Coordinates of C-alpha atoms in Angstrom, one line a residue:
M208 CA 0.0 0.0 0.0
P209 CA 1.5 3.4 -1.0
N210 CA 2.3 6.0 1.7
A211 CA -0.4 8.7 1.8
L212 CA 0.2 12.3 2.9
F213 CA -2.7 14.5 4.0
T214 CA -1.9 18.2 3.6
K215 CA -4.0 20.7 5.6
R216 CA -3.9 24.1 4.1
S217 CA -5.6 26.2 6.8
F218 CA -5.4 26.3 10.5
A219 CA -7.6 29.4 10.9
G220 CA -9.3 27.8 13.9
G221 CA -6.1 27.9 15.9
E222 CA -5.0 25.3 18.5
Y223 CA -7.6 23.5 20.5
S224 CA -7.7 21.0 23.3
P225 CA -7.1 17.5 21.9
Q226 CA -10.1 16.2 23.8
I227 CA -12.4 18.7 22.0
I228 CA -11.0 17.9 18.5
Q229 CA -11.1 14.1 18.9
S230 CA -14.5 13.9 20.5
R231 CA -16.4 16.0 18.0
S232 CA -14.9 15.3 14.5
D233 CA -18.3 16.2 12.9
L234 CA -17.9 19.9 13.7
E235 CA -16.4 22.3 11.2
L236 CA -14.1 23.4 14.0
H237 CA -12.4 20.0 13.6
A238 CA -11.4 20.8 10.0
R239 CA -10.1 24.3 10.8
G240 CA -8.1 23.6 13.9
L241 CA -5.2 21.6 15.2
S242 CA -4.8 19.6 18.4
Q243 CA -1.1 20.1 19.1
C244 CA 1.4 22.6 17.8
F245 CA 5.1 22.5 18.9
N246 CA 7.2 25.7 18.4
M247 CA 4.7 27.1 15.9
I248 CA 2.1 29.8 16.1
S249 CA -1.2 29.7 14.1
L250 CA -2.1 33.0 12.6
Q251 CA -5.7 34.3 12.1
D252 CA -5.4 33.9 8.3
G253 CA -4.9 30.2 8.7
S254 CA -1.1 30.0 8.2
I255 CA 1.4 28.6 10.7
V256 CA 4.7 30.3 11.3
R257 CA 7.7 29.1 13.3
R258 CA 7.9 30.5 16.9
P259 CA 10.8 32.9 17.2
P260 CA 13.6 31.6 19.4
L261 CA 14.0 32.7 23.0
R262 CA 17.2 34.5 23.8
L263 CA 18.7 35.1 27.2
Y264 CA 20.2 38.5 27.8
G265 CA 21.8 38.6 31.2
N266 CA 23.7 41.8 30.8
I267 CA 20.7 44.2 31.0
K268 CA 20.1 46.1 34.3
L269 CA 16.3 46.3 34.4
P270 CA 14.4 48.6 36.7
L271 CA 13.9 47.4 40.2
Q272 CA 11.1 44.8 40.3
A273 CA 10.2 45.3 36.6
R274 CA 6.4 44.6 36.2
R275 CA 5.4 45.4 32.7
V276 CA 7.1 45.1 29.3
I277 CA 5.6 46.7 26.2
S278 CA 7.2 45.8 22.8
F279 CA 6.9 48.0 19.7
A280 CA 8.1 46.8 16.3
L281 CA 10.1 49.5 14.5
G282 CA 10.7 47.6 11.3
D283 CA 14.0 46.4 9.7
D284 CA 14.4 43.8 12.5
K285 CA 14.3 46.5 15.2
T286 CA 12.2 46.3 18.3
A287 CA 11.7 48.9 21.1
L288 CA 11.0 47.6 24.6
F289 CA 9.4 49.8 27.3
V290 CA 10.1 48.2 30.7
F291 CA 8.2 49.6 33.7
G292 CA 9.5 49.2 37.3
K293 CA 8.7 51.1 40.4
K294 CA 8.4 54.8 39.3
Q295 CA 10.8 54.1 36.4
M296 CA 10.6 53.3 32.7
M297 CA 13.5 52.1 30.6
F298 CA 13.6 52.4 26.8
I299 CA 15.6 49.4 25.3
L300 CA 16.4 48.9 21.7
V301 CA 16.8 45.4 20.3
I302 CA 18.3 45.0 16.8
G303 CA 18.2 41.5 15.4
L304 CA 20.0 39.0 17.5
R305 CA 22.5 41.5 19.0
S306 CA 22.5 42.2 22.7
P307 CA 19.8 44.8 23.7
E308 CA 20.9 48.4 24.3
V309 CA 19.5 50.6 27.0
I310 CA 18.8 53.9 25.3
K311 CA 17.4 56.0 28.2
S312 CA 15.8 55.6 31.6
Y313 CA 12.9 57.9 32.7
A314 CA 11.3 58.6 36.1
T315 CA 7.6 58.0 36.0
P316 CA 4.7 58.7 38.4
Y317 CA 3.5 55.1 38.0
N318 CA 3.6 52.5 40.9
F319 CA 3.4 48.8 40.2
H320 CA -0.4 48.7 40.2
E321 CA -0.7 51.7 37.8
A322 CA 2.0 50.4 35.4
E323 CA 0.0 47.2 35.0
Q324 CA -3.1 49.2 34.0
L325 CA -1.6 51.3 31.3
Y326 CA -3.5 51.3 28.0
I327 CA -1.5 51.4 24.8
A328 CA -2.5 53.0 21.5
R329 CA -0.4 53.0 18.3
M330 CA -1.0 55.3 15.4
G331 CA 1.5 55.2 12.6
G332 CA 4.9 55.6 14.1
D333 CA 3.6 57.0 17.4
L334 CA 2.9 55.0 20.6
F335 CA 0.6 56.5 23.3
L336 CA 0.5 55.3 26.9
V337 CA -2.6 56.2 28.8
I338 CA -3.8 55.6 32.3
L339 CA -7.2 56.3 33.6
C340 CA -7.2 58.8 36.4
K341 CA -9.5 58.9 39.4
I342 CA -10.7 62.3 40.5
Y343 CA -11.4 62.6 44.2
R344 CA -13.5 65.4 45.5

């Protein structure tokens, strides 16, 4: 008997629990999803891409008890990281696989709880950080 190969062209359903996929093969969900995916990420358009590798950078001095990291893709394999600690924010530039470079450190009015509640808005090349303020009377 010849070897058969089934090629699935779309994984738009994403990754589901193996119990759900195996128990209800009659659902359309079964045809669009996958039960296990190692080192891959399924995108909304149905394609699968390889998960980027994890890198260890031990030479960066992060803010004391860093709580929040916001990444911002700059293009051309450049990424900006905003790392929030206690009343401090660090701007770190990562270019490709090179070691990250701390560009500048800023003092902020945000404590740990407030840094976790920051809202992010991106418009074109601008990044806006907003926190909801409470007004006490």
